[in-house]
Tab-separated table of N, CA and C and ligand atoms in Angstrom:
chain	number	residue	atom	x	y	z
A	1388	UNK	N	-132.725	-0.311	-26.989
A	1388	UNK	CA	-133.273	-1.804	-27.073
A	1388	UNK	C	-132.340	-1.545	-25.289
A	1389	UNK	N	-132.974	-1.757	-24.223
A	1389	UNK	CA	-131.681	-2.354	-23.332
A	1389	UNK	C	-132.324	-3.608	-22.255
A	1390	UNK	N	-131.515	-4.202	-21.870
A	1390	UNK	CA	-131.308	-5.941	-21.081
A	1390	UNK	C	-130.360	-5.746	-20.240
A	1391	UNK	N	-130.120	-6.553	-19.662
A	1391	UNK	CA	-129.426	-6.788	-18.687
A	1391	UNK	C	-128.266	-7.867	-18.936
A	1392	UNK	N	-127.311	-8.235	-19.680
A	1392	UNK	CA	-126.088	-8.825	-20.441
A	1392	UNK	C	-125.756	-8.128	-21.513
A	1393	UNK	N	-126.934	-7.588	-22.444
A	1393	UNK	CA	-126.550	-7.281	-23.820
A	1393	UNK	C	-125.866	-8.348	-24.706
A	1394	UNK	N	-126.346	-9.054	-24.412
A	1394	UNK	CA	-126.305	-10.649	-25.485
A	1394	UNK	C	-127.386	-11.011	-25.817
A	1395	UNK	N	-128.381	-10.996	-25.167
A	1395	UNK	CA	-129.366	-12.197	-25.849
A	1395	UNK	C	-130.548	-11.027	-26.542
A	1396	UNK	N	-131.001	-10.752	-25.202
A	1396	UNK	CA	-132.419	-9.795	-25.750
A	1396	UNK	C	-132.406	-8.210	-26.666
A	1397	UNK	N	-131.751	-7.759	-25.854
A	1397	UNK	CA	-131.465	-6.273	-26.629
A	1397	UNK	C	-130.687	-6.378	-28.071
A	1398	UNK	N	-129.567	-7.079	-28.550
A	1398	UNK	CA	-129.021	-6.865	-29.395
A	1398	UNK	C	-129.787	-7.387	-30.550
A	1399	UNK	N	-130.401	-8.601	-29.906
A	1399	UNK	CA	-131.556	-9.166	-31.176
A	1399	UNK	C	-133.170	-8.338	-31.332
A	1400	UNK	N	-133.254	-7.580	-30.167
A	1400	UNK	CA	-134.608	-6.595	-30.918
A	1400	UNK	C	-134.111	-5.427	-31.283
A	1401	UNK	N	-132.348	-4.645	-31.539
A	1401	UNK	CA	-132.371	-3.652	-31.995
A	1401	UNK	C	-132.381	-4.508	-33.326
A	1402	UNK	N	-131.662	-5.457	-33.779
A	1402	UNK	CA	-131.528	-6.057	-34.691
A	1402	UNK	C	-132.713	-6.148	-35.868
A	1403	UNK	N	-133.768	-6.885	-34.813
A	1403	UNK	CA	-135.161	-6.763	-35.291
A	1403	UNK	C	-135.386	-5.463	-36.013
A	1404	UNK	N	-135.553	-4.186	-35.183
A	1404	UNK	CA	-136.132	-3.191	-35.317
A	1404	UNK	C	-135.457	-2.853	-36.223
A	1405	UNK	N	-133.991	-2.415	-36.603
A	1405	UNK	CA	-133.479	-2.067	-37.647
A	1405	UNK	C	-133.874	-2.673	-39.081
A	1406	UNK	N	-134.009	-3.721	-38.906
A	1406	UNK	CA	-134.477	-4.504	-40.636
A	1406	UNK	C	-136.003	-3.821	-40.628
A	1407	UNK	N	-137.094	-3.576	-39.589
A	1407	UNK	CA	-138.111	-3.045	-39.900
A	1407	UNK	C	-138.161	-2.024	-40.463
A	1408	UNK	N	-137.795	-0.943	-39.733
A	1408	UNK	CA	-137.053	-0.010	-40.191
A	1408	UNK	C	-136.678	0.397	-41.765
A	1409	UNK	N	-135.534	-0.520	-42.445
A	1409	UNK	CA	-134.939	-0.569	-43.325
A	1409	UNK	C	-136.144	-1.471	-44.512
A	1410	UNK	N	-137.223	-2.046	-44.077
A	1410	UNK	CA	-138.055	-2.344	-44.748
A	1410	UNK	C	-139.378	-0.792	-45.372
A	1411	UNK	N	-139.320	-0.257	-44.247
A	1411	UNK	CA	-140.007	0.849	-44.485
A	1411	UNK	C	-139.247	2.129	-44.948
A	1412	UNK	N	-138.117	2.109	-45.386
A	1412	UNK	CA	-137.517	2.985	-45.533
A	1412	UNK	C	-137.354	4.210	-44.400
A	1413	UNK	N	-137.063	3.484	-43.384
A	1413	UNK	CA	-137.171	4.706	-42.554
A	1413	UNK	C	-135.916	4.688	-41.694
A	1414	UNK	N	-135.586	6.514	-41.849
A	1414	UNK	CA	-134.044	5.934	-40.903
A	1414	UNK	C	-133.820	6.394	-39.645
A	1415	UNK	N	-133.708	5.755	-38.733
A	1415	UNK	CA	-133.999	5.732	-37.565
A	1415	UNK	C	-132.059	5.185	-37.015
A	1416	UNK	N	-131.451	5.451	-35.548
A	1416	UNK	CA	-130.238	5.003	-34.882
A	1416	UNK	C	-130.444	4.349	-34.146
A	1417	UNK	N	-130.666	2.698	-34.745
A	1417	UNK	CA	-130.577	1.996	-32.813
A	1417	UNK	C	-129.789	1.297	-33.074
A	1418	UNK	N	-129.849	1.273	-31.403
A	1418	UNK	CA	-128.183	0.328	-30.206
A	1418	UNK	C	-129.114	-0.570	-29.646
A	1419	UNK	N	-128.042	-0.723	-29.277
A	1419	UNK	CA	-128.440	-1.447	-27.714
A	1419	UNK	C	-127.175	-1.519	-27.000
A	1420	UNK	N	-127.726	-1.689	-25.660
A	1420	UNK	CA	-126.935	-1.796	-24.162
A	1420	UNK	C	-127.230	-3.110	-22.972
A	1421	UNK	N	-126.427	-2.748	-21.859
A	1421	UNK	CA	-127.430	-3.518	-21.198
A	1421	UNK	C	-126.243	-2.869	-19.527
A	1422	UNK	N	-126.432	-3.432	-18.715
A	1422	UNK	CA	-125.578	-2.619	-17.614
A	1422	UNK	C	-124.851	-4.125	-16.541
A	1423	UNK	N	-124.777	-5.613	-16.966
A	1423	UNK	CA	-123.963	-6.310	-16.518
A	1423	UNK	C	-122.852	-6.297	-17.291
A	1424	UNK	N	-121.478	-5.770	-16.526
A	1424	UNK	CA	-120.281	-5.831	-17.550
A	1424	UNK	C	-119.552	-7.229	-17.589
A	1425	UNK	N	-119.949	-8.675	-17.417
A	1425	UNK	CA	-119.395	-9.585	-16.891
A	1425	UNK	C	-118.974	-9.694	-18.945
A	1426	UNK	N	-119.709	-9.324	-19.661
A	1426	UNK	CA	-119.752	-9.207	-20.898
A	1426	UNK	C	-119.019	-8.512	-22.512
A	1427	UNK	N	-118.556	-7.646	-21.447
A	1427	UNK	CA	-117.939	-6.230	-22.211
A	1427	UNK	C	-117.100	-6.571	-23.518
A	1428	UNK	N	-117.906	-6.242	-24.361
A	1428	UNK	CA	-116.705	-6.182	-25.936
A	1428	UNK	C	-117.417	-7.310	-26.187
A	1429	UNK	N	-117.918	-8.298	-26.274
A	1429	UNK	CA	-118.311	-9.435	-26.156
A	1429	UNK	C	-119.245	-9.387	-27.547
A	1430	UNK	N	-119.587	-10.525	-27.909
A	1430	UNK	CA	-120.404	-10.428	-29.191
A	1430	UNK	C	-121.889	-11.375	-28.789
A	1431	UNK	N	-123.258	-11.237	-29.700
A	1431	UNK	CA	-124.262	-11.977	-29.325
A	1431	UNK	C	-124.036	-13.084	-28.603
A	1432	UNK	N	-124.849	-13.836	-27.216
A	1432	UNK	CA	-124.551	-15.085	-27.175
A	1432	UNK	C	-124.816	-15.842	-28.352
A	1433	UNK	N	-124.470	-17.505	-28.460
A	1433	UNK	CA	-124.137	-18.007	-29.665
A	1433	UNK	C	-125.865	-18.604	-30.158
A	1434	UNK	N	-127.236	-18.699	-28.719
A	1434	UNK	CA	-128.180	-18.977	-29.171
A	1434	UNK	C	-128.928	-17.513	-29.700
A	1435	UNK	N	-128.779	-16.537	-29.689
A	1435	UNK	CA	-128.983	-15.553	-29.857
A	1435	UNK	C	-128.817	-15.309	-31.411
A	1436	UNK	N	-127.442	-15.358	-31.768
A	1436	UNK	CA	-127.004	-15.653	-33.088
A	1436	UNK	C	-127.599	-16.643	-34.599
A	1437	UNK	N	-128.057	-17.525	-33.471
A	1437	UNK	CA	-128.552	-18.508	-34.133
A	1437	UNK	C	-130.237	-18.257	-34.666
A	1438	UNK	N	-130.573	-17.689	-33.424
A	1438	UNK	CA	-132.307	-17.025	-34.038
A	1438	UNK	C	-131.751	-15.926	-35.151
A	1439	UNK	N	-131.081	-15.330	-34.434
A	1439	UNK	CA	-131.372	-14.057	-35.727
A	1439	UNK	C	-130.731	-15.037	-36.965
A	1440	UNK	N	-129.339	-15.524	-37.201
A	1440	UNK	CA	-129.974	-16.145	-38.583
A	1440	UNK	C	-130.964	-17.053	-39.397
A	1441	UNK	N	-131.664	-17.446	-38.331
A	1441	UNK	CA	-132.773	-18.248	-38.905
A	1441	UNK	C	-133.821	-17.146	-39.517
A	1442	UNK	N	-133.686	-15.737	-38.857
A	1442	UNK	CA	-134.958	-15.247	-39.512
A	1442	UNK	C	-134.093	-13.870	-39.983
A	1443	UNK	N	-133.013	-14.018	-40.282
A	1443	UNK	CA	-132.683	-13.127	-41.341
A	1443	UNK	C	-132.296	-12.018	-40.669
A	1444	UNK	N	-131.606	-11.791	-39.264
A	1444	UNK	CA	-131.816	-10.578	-38.895
A	1444	UNK	C	-130.109	-10.228	-38.546
A	1445	UNK	N	-129.483	-9.350	-39.259
A	1445	UNK	CA	-128.357	-8.931	-38.719
A	1445	UNK	C	-127.678	-8.533	-37.797
A	1446	UNK	N	-126.964	-9.074	-36.538
A	1446	UNK	CA	-126.619	-8.781	-35.227
A	1446	UNK	C	-125.340	-8.960	-35.343
A	1447	UNK	N	-124.390	-9.229	-36.469
A	1447	UNK	CA	-122.998	-9.284	-36.669
A	1447	UNK	C	-121.648	-8.156	-36.167
A	1448	UNK	N	-122.728	-6.914	-36.071
A	1448	UNK	CA	-121.305	-5.747	-35.955
A	1448	UNK	C	-121.786	-5.491	-34.046
A	1449	UNK	N	-122.508	-6.401	-33.511
A	1449	UNK	CA	-123.316	-6.522	-32.204
A	1449	UNK	C	-121.630	-6.592	-31.140
A	1450	UNK	N	-121.326	-5.673	-30.241
A	1450	UNK	CA	-120.418	-5.240	-29.420
A	1450	UNK	C	-121.341	-4.821	-27.896
A	1451	UNK	N	-120.897	-5.964	-26.833
A	1451	UNK	CA	-121.538	-5.620	-25.435
A	1451	UNK	C	-121.326	-4.135	-25.363
A	1452	UNK	N	-122.123	-3.235	-25.184
A	1452	UNK	CA	-121.920	-1.715	-24.084
A	1452	UNK	C	-122.547	-1.931	-22.906
A	1453	UNK	N	-122.409	-1.018	-21.947
A	1453	UNK	CA	-123.055	-0.698	-20.716
A	1453	UNK	C	-123.829	0.352	-21.210
A	1454	UNK	N	-124.995	0.611	-20.424
A	1454	UNK	CA	-126.112	1.554	-21.199
A	1454	UNK	C	-125.348	2.955	-20.183
A	1455	UNK	N	-124.944	4.076	-21.083
A	1455	UNK	CA	-124.352	4.942	-20.364
A	1455	UNK	C	-125.672	6.336	-20.133
A	1456	UNK	N	-125.292	7.588	-19.124
A	1456	UNK	CA	-126.617	8.452	-19.005
A	1456	UNK	C	-126.827	9.483	-20.251
A	1457	UNK	N	-125.477	9.639	-21.151
A	1457	UNK	CA	-125.543	9.906	-22.755
A	1457	UNK	C	-126.654	9.362	-23.769
A	1458	UNK	N	-126.789	8.185	-22.881
A	1458	UNK	CA	-128.153	7.107	-23.975
A	1458	UNK	C	-128.832	8.047	-24.199
A	1459	UNK	N	-129.558	9.145	-22.500
A	1459	UNK	CA	-130.807	10.294	-22.208
A	1459	UNK	C	-130.473	10.765	-23.724
A	1460	UNK	N	-129.369	11.372	-24.306
A	1460	UNK	CA	-129.076	12.640	-24.875
A	1460	UNK	C	-129.579	12.270	-26.291
A	1461	UNK	N	-129.279	10.698	-26.547
A	1461	UNK	CA	-128.514	10.336	-27.804
A	1461	UNK	C	-130.012	9.812	-28.580
A	1462	UNK	N	-130.919	9.145	-27.449
A	1462	UNK	CA	-131.655	8.520	-27.928
A	1462	UNK	C	-133.242	9.016	-27.759
A	1463	UNK	N	-134.478	8.866	-28.509
A	1463	UNK	CA	-135.903	9.818	-28.366
A	1463	UNK	C	-136.775	8.662	-27.551
A	1464	UNK	N	-136.103	7.113	-27.762
A	1464	UNK	CA	-137.072	6.220	-26.952
A	1464	UNK	C	-135.974	4.810	-26.560
A	1465	UNK	N	-137.050	4.353	-25.513
A	1465	UNK	CA	-135.432	3.443	-24.801
A	1465	UNK	C	-136.260	2.457	-23.972
A	1466	UNK	N	-136.112	1.670	-25.062
A	1466	UNK	CA	-137.220	0.081	-24.688
A	1466	UNK	C	-136.234	-0.866	-23.551
A	1467	UNK	N	-137.116	-1.324	-22.677
A	1467	UNK	CA	-136.926	-2.009	-21.628
A	1467	UNK	C	-137.461	-3.454	-22.404
A	1468	UNK	N	-136.889	-4.875	-21.217
A	1468	UNK	CA	-137.683	-6.201	-21.553
A	1468	UNK	C	-138.045	-6.909	-20.486
A	1469	UNK	N	-137.811	-5.793	-19.052
A	1469	UNK	CA	-138.520	-6.543	-17.673
A	1469	UNK	C	-137.643	-5.274	-16.798
A	1470	UNK	N	-138.331	-5.599	-15.830
A	1470	UNK	CA	-138.598	-4.882	-14.287
A	1470	UNK	C	-137.081	-4.550	-13.916
A	1471	UNK	N	-136.538	-5.524	-13.895
A	1471	UNK	CA	-134.944	-4.948	-13.827
A	1471	UNK	C	-134.228	-3.850	-14.190
A	1472	UNK	N	-134.605	-4.102	-15.872
A	1472	UNK	CA	-133.927	-2.915	-16.340
A	1472	UNK	C	-134.494	-2.030	-16.734
A	1473	UNK	N	-135.758	-1.870	-16.168
A	1473	UNK	CA	-136.672	-0.782	-15.868
A	1473	UNK	C	-135.938	0.085	-14.734
A	1474	UNK	N	-135.702	-0.757	-13.698
A	1474	UNK	CA	-135.429	0.218	-12.476
A	1474	UNK	C	-133.637	0.333	-13.269
A	1475	UNK	N	-133.062	-0.881	-13.257
A	1475	UNK	CA	-131.758	0.282	-13.673
A	1475	UNK	C	-131.495	1.154	-14.504
A	1476	UNK	N	-132.504	1.547	-15.278
A	1476	UNK	CA	-131.937	3.046	-16.141
A	1476	UNK	C	-132.562	4.082	-15.681
A	1477	UNK	N	-133.611	3.825	-14.870
A	1477	UNK	CA	-134.758	4.476	-14.253
A	1477	UNK	C	-133.868	4.944	-13.252
A	1478	UNK	N	-132.787	4.387	-12.475
A	1478	UNK	CA	-131.582	4.884	-11.697
A	1478	UNK	C	-131.525	5.641	-12.366
A	1479	UNK	N	-130.616	5.687	-13.755
A	1479	UNK	CA	-129.687	7.057	-14.003
A	1479	UNK	C	-130.324	7.763	-14.336
A	1480	UNK	N	-131.536	7.853	-14.691
A	1480	UNK	CA	-132.591	9.044	-15.635
A	1480	UNK	C	-132.175	10.079	-14.165
A	1481	UNK	N	-131.648	11.053	-15.351
A	1481	UNK	CA	-131.548	12.703	-14.412
A	1481	UNK	C	-132.750	13.424	-13.849
A	1482	UNK	N	-133.778	12.911	-14.611
A	1482	UNK	CA	-134.801	14.382	-15.045
A	1482	UNK	C	-136.123	13.512	-15.339
A	1483	UNK	N	-137.294	13.875	-15.625
A	1483	UNK	CA	-138.779	13.450	-16.030
A	1483	UNK	C	-138.340	13.085	-17.778
A	1484	UNK	N	-137.731	14.236	-18.061
A	1484	UNK	CA	-137.377	13.913	-19.531
A	1484	UNK	C	-137.013	12.631	-19.775
A	1485	UNK	N	-135.882	11.882	-19.183
A	1485	UNK	CA	-134.981	11.119	-19.346
A	1485	UNK	C	-136.424	9.865	-18.469
A	1486	UNK	N	-136.750	10.256	-17.833
A	1486	UNK	CA	-137.968	8.780	-17.646
A	1486	UNK	C	-139.071	8.428	-18.911
A	1487	UNK	N	-139.416	9.167	-19.061
A	1487	UNK	CA	-140.068	9.673	-20.241
A	1487	UNK	C	-140.129	9.061	-21.584
A	1488	UNK	N	-138.491	8.988	-21.925
A	1488	UNK	CA	-138.524	7.957	-22.871
A	1488	UNK	C	-138.166	6.334	-22.627
A	1489	UNK	N	-138.374	5.854	-21.400
A	1489	UNK	CA	-138.027	4.242	-21.038
A	1489	UNK	C	-139.414	3.663	-21.049
A	1490	UNK	N	-139.302	2.953	-22.019
A	1490	UNK	CA	-140.900	2.191	-21.759
A	1490	UNK	C	-140.321	0.384	-21.544
A	1491	UNK	N	-141.348	-0.205	-21.386
A	1491	UNK	CA	-141.322	-1.743	-21.908
A	1491	UNK	C	-141.280	-2.051	-23.569
A	1492	UNK	N	-140.527	-2.558	-23.557
A	1492	UNK	CA	-141.067	-3.114	-25.115
A	1492	UNK	C	-141.933	-3.931	-25.296
A	1493	UNK	N	-142.623	-4.425	-24.836
A	1493	UNK	CA	-143.904	-5.048	-25.128
A	1493	UNK	C	-145.303	-4.140	-24.524
A	1494	UNK	N	-144.669	-3.111	-24.524
A	1494	UNK	CA	-145.848	-1.973	-24.580
A	1494	UNK	C	-145.980	-1.100	-25.529
A	1495	UNK	N	-145.508	-1.324	-26.522
A	1495	UNK	CA	-145.202	-0.887	-27.923
A	1495	UNK	C	-147.057	-1.929	-28.570
A	1496	UNK	N	-146.249	-2.671	-28.065
A	1496	UNK	CA	-147.882	-3.636	-28.196
A	1496	UNK	C	-149.132	-3.570	-27.814
A	1497	UNK	N	-148.583	-4.018	-26.523
A	1497	UNK	CA	-149.960	-3.375	-25.587
A	1497	UNK	C	-149.789	-3.034	-24.211
A	1498	UNK	N	-150.045	-1.573	-24.675
A	1498	UNK	CA	-149.767	-0.250	-24.053
A	1498	UNK	C	-150.462	-0.475	-22.975
A	1499	UNK	N	-149.264	-0.084	-21.599
A	1499	UNK	CA	-149.729	0.057	-20.371
A	1499	UNK	C	-149.908	-1.545	-19.391
A	1500	UNK	N	-149.471	-2.522	-20.134
A	1500	UNK	CA	-149.677	-3.976	-19.352
A	1500	UNK	C	-148.434	-4.340	-19.157
A	1501	UNK	N	-147.127	-3.807	-19.129
A	1501	UNK	CA	-145.815	-3.615	-18.595
A	1501	UNK	C	-145.858	-5.367	-18.926
A	1502	UNK	N	-145.753	-6.157	-19.675
A	1502	UNK	CA	-145.418	-7.171	-19.801
A	1502	UNK	C	-144.225	-7.433	-20.295
A	1503	UNK	N	-143.190	-8.467	-20.012
A	1503	UNK	CA	-141.806	-7.991	-20.121
A	1503	UNK	C	-141.526	-9.548	-21.431
A	1504	UNK	N	-140.082	-9.263	-21.502
A	1504	UNK	CA	-139.331	-10.164	-22.664
A	1504	UNK	C	-138.442	-11.008	-21.847
A	1505	UNK	N	-139.134	-12.399	-21.229
A	1505	UNK	CA	-138.336	-12.814	-20.058
A	1505	UNK	C	-137.153	-13.233	-20.816
A	1506	UNK	N	-135.655	-13.182	-19.878
A	1506	UNK	CA	-134.475	-13.802	-19.983
A	1506	UNK	C	-134.094	-15.015	-19.864
A	1507	UNK	N	-134.016	-14.947	-21.795
A	1507	UNK	CA	-133.202	-16.826	-21.775
A	1507	UNK	C	-132.732	-17.021	-21.990
A	1508	UNK	N	-131.164	-16.145	-20.758
A	1508	UNK	CA	-130.328	-16.729	-20.664
A	1508	UNK	C	-129.895	-18.370	-19.845
A	1509	UNK	N	-130.449	-18.436	-19.373
A	1509	UNK	CA	-130.202	-19.617	-18.296
A	1509	UNK	C	-131.515	-20.511	-19.487
A	1510	UNK	N	-131.972	-20.226	-19.883
A	1510	UNK	CA	-132.661	-21.124	-20.434
A	1510	UNK	C	-132.502	-22.430	-21.650
A	1511	UNK	N	-133.230	-22.337	-22.488
A	1511	UNK	CA	-132.508	-23.192	-23.603
A	1511	UNK	C	-133.052	-22.187	-25.314
A	1512	UNK	N	-132.843	-23.151	-26.161
A	1512	UNK	CA	-133.518	-22.351	-27.792
A	1512	UNK	C	-134.772	-21.888	-27.773
A	1513	UNK	N	-135.256	-22.754	-27.218
A	1513	UNK	CA	-136.842	-22.482	-26.848
A	1513	UNK	C	-137.222	-21.104	-26.507
A	1514	UNK	N	-136.506	-20.754	-25.643
A	1514	UNK	CA	-136.955	-19.472	-24.669
A	1514	UNK	C	-136.030	-18.534	-25.204
A	1515	UNK	N	-135.231	-18.470	-26.511
A	1515	UNK	CA	-134.573	-17.598	-27.298
A	1515	UNK	C	-135.865	-17.568	-28.392
A	1516	UNK	N	-136.418	-18.102	-28.800
A	1516	UNK	CA	-137.827	-18.502	-30.075
A	1516	UNK	C	-138.545	-17.489	-29.364
A	1517	UNK	N	-138.673	-18.165	-28.253
A	1517	UNK	CA	-139.677	-17.097	-27.673
A	1517	UNK	C	-139.862	-15.557	-27.444
A	1518	UNK	N	-138.695	-15.058	-27.221
A	1518	UNK	CA	-138.287	-13.707	-26.817
A	1518	UNK	C	-138.112	-13.194	-28.028
A	1519	UNK	N	-137.951	-14.010	-29.105
A	1519	UNK	CA	-137.980	-13.117	-30.753
A	1519	UNK	C	-139.539	-13.224	-31.380
A	1520	UNK	N	-140.246	-14.242	-30.505
A	1520	UNK	CA	-141.499	-13.642	-30.744
A	1520	UNK	C	-142.289	-13.111	-30.494
A	1521	UNK	N	-141.599	-12.407	-29.200
A	1521	UNK	CA	-142.432	-11.258	-28.532
A	1521	UNK	C	-141.844	-9.978	-29.133
A	1522	UNK	N	-140.648	-9.962	-29.581
A	1522	UNK	CA	-139.960	-9.163	-29.433
A	1522	UNK	C	-140.738	-8.251	-31.056
A	1523	UNK	N	-140.623	-9.444	-32.028
A	1523	UNK	CA	-140.970	-9.146	-33.412
A	1523	UNK	C	-141.845	-8.503	-33.710
A	1524	UNK	N	-143.281	-8.760	-32.896
A	1524	UNK	CA	-144.503	-8.182	-32.787
A	1524	UNK	C	-144.610	-6.284	-32.188
A	1525	UNK	N	-143.639	-6.582	-31.467
A	1525	UNK	CA	-144.046	-5.002	-30.787
A	1525	UNK	C	-142.652	-4.305	-31.718
A	1526	UNK	N	-141.778	-4.685	-32.358
A	1526	UNK	CA	-141.347	-4.329	-33.786
A	1526	UNK	C	-141.769	-3.938	-34.408
A	1527	UNK	N	-142.322	-4.418	-34.799
A	1527	UNK	CA	-143.442	-4.074	-35.941
A	1527	UNK	C	-144.231	-3.400	-35.905
A	1528	UNK	N	-145.118	-2.830	-34.793
A	1528	UNK	CA	-145.716	-1.893	-34.302
A	1528	UNK	C	-144.940	-0.462	-33.872
A	1529	UNK	N	-143.659	-0.822	-32.919
A	1529	UNK	CA	-143.140	0.916	-33.225
A	1529	UNK	C	-141.872	1.441	-34.905
A	1530	UNK	N	-142.253	0.000	-35.707
A	1530	UNK	CA	-141.768	0.468	-37.193
A	1530	UNK	C	-142.854	1.303	-37.576
A	1531	UNK	N	-144.390	0.899	-37.848
A	1531	UNK	CA	-145.462	1.558	-38.485
A	1531	UNK	C	-145.650	2.876	-37.948
A	1532	UNK	N	-145.032	2.873	-36.626
A	1532	UNK	CA	-145.860	3.856	-35.526
A	1532	UNK	C	-144.697	4.957	-35.976
A	1533	UNK	N	-143.492	4.921	-36.384
A	1533	UNK	CA	-142.801	6.107	-36.986
A	1533	UNK	C	-142.542	6.177	-38.619
A	1534	UNK	N	-143.029	5.574	-39.257
A	1534	UNK	CA	-143.246	4.880	-40.891
A	1534	UNK	C	-144.024	7.286	-40.693
B	1947	LIG	P1	-129.516	-10.640	-21.530
B	1947	LIG	O1	-129.373	-11.974	-21.055
B	1947	LIG	O2	-129.870	-9.797	-20.661
B	1947	LIG	O3	-130.513	-10.713	-22.449
B	1947	LIG	O4	-128.350	-10.472	-22.712
B	1947	LIG	C1	-128.553	-11.679	-20.152
B	1947	LIG	C2	-127.035	-11.999	-20.416
B	1947	LIG	C3	-125.903	-12.634	-19.728
B	1947	LIG	C4	-126.182	-12.116	-18.412
B	1947	LIG	C5	-127.454	-11.596	-17.472
B	1947	LIG	C6	-128.270	-11.881	-18.990
B	1947	LIG	N1	-125.231	-12.725	-17.199
B	1947	LIG	O5	-125.304	-12.506	-16.373
B	1947	LIG	O6	-124.019	-12.789	-17.602
């Protein structure tokens, strides 16, 4: 799961997907990363934490990290939240195989629609709640498809 800051959307999306995979007894490695280095090593935004707590999603071990080229080797699926994340990840792709792993998270729910999970960072708790609702539906689909 990739976003810009790796403190709001992608840690929550990774936590939600981990939870849904666990519920289905699917084993997978799920991680998140970002591109904006301001918050390296920090935990999630406190509003993300609040939403995670509300929905019983464990993101307590999250530490902000940057996306790296090796992530293309380690992960089969790379989900981005918005157009900027897609550009950022595509910029580091070495070849077509790398590029093919990348898609909008919301395309898991509505293929080809390229809908985004809007950045809630400059918003309020309602924007975080909205982001959660979107990613929850998409992660349900992903977990079902991996079962
Ligand atoms: P995120 O939100 O991409 O959902 O983690 C952001 C968090 C921090 C910043 C930008 C977006 N930032 O510029 O610090």
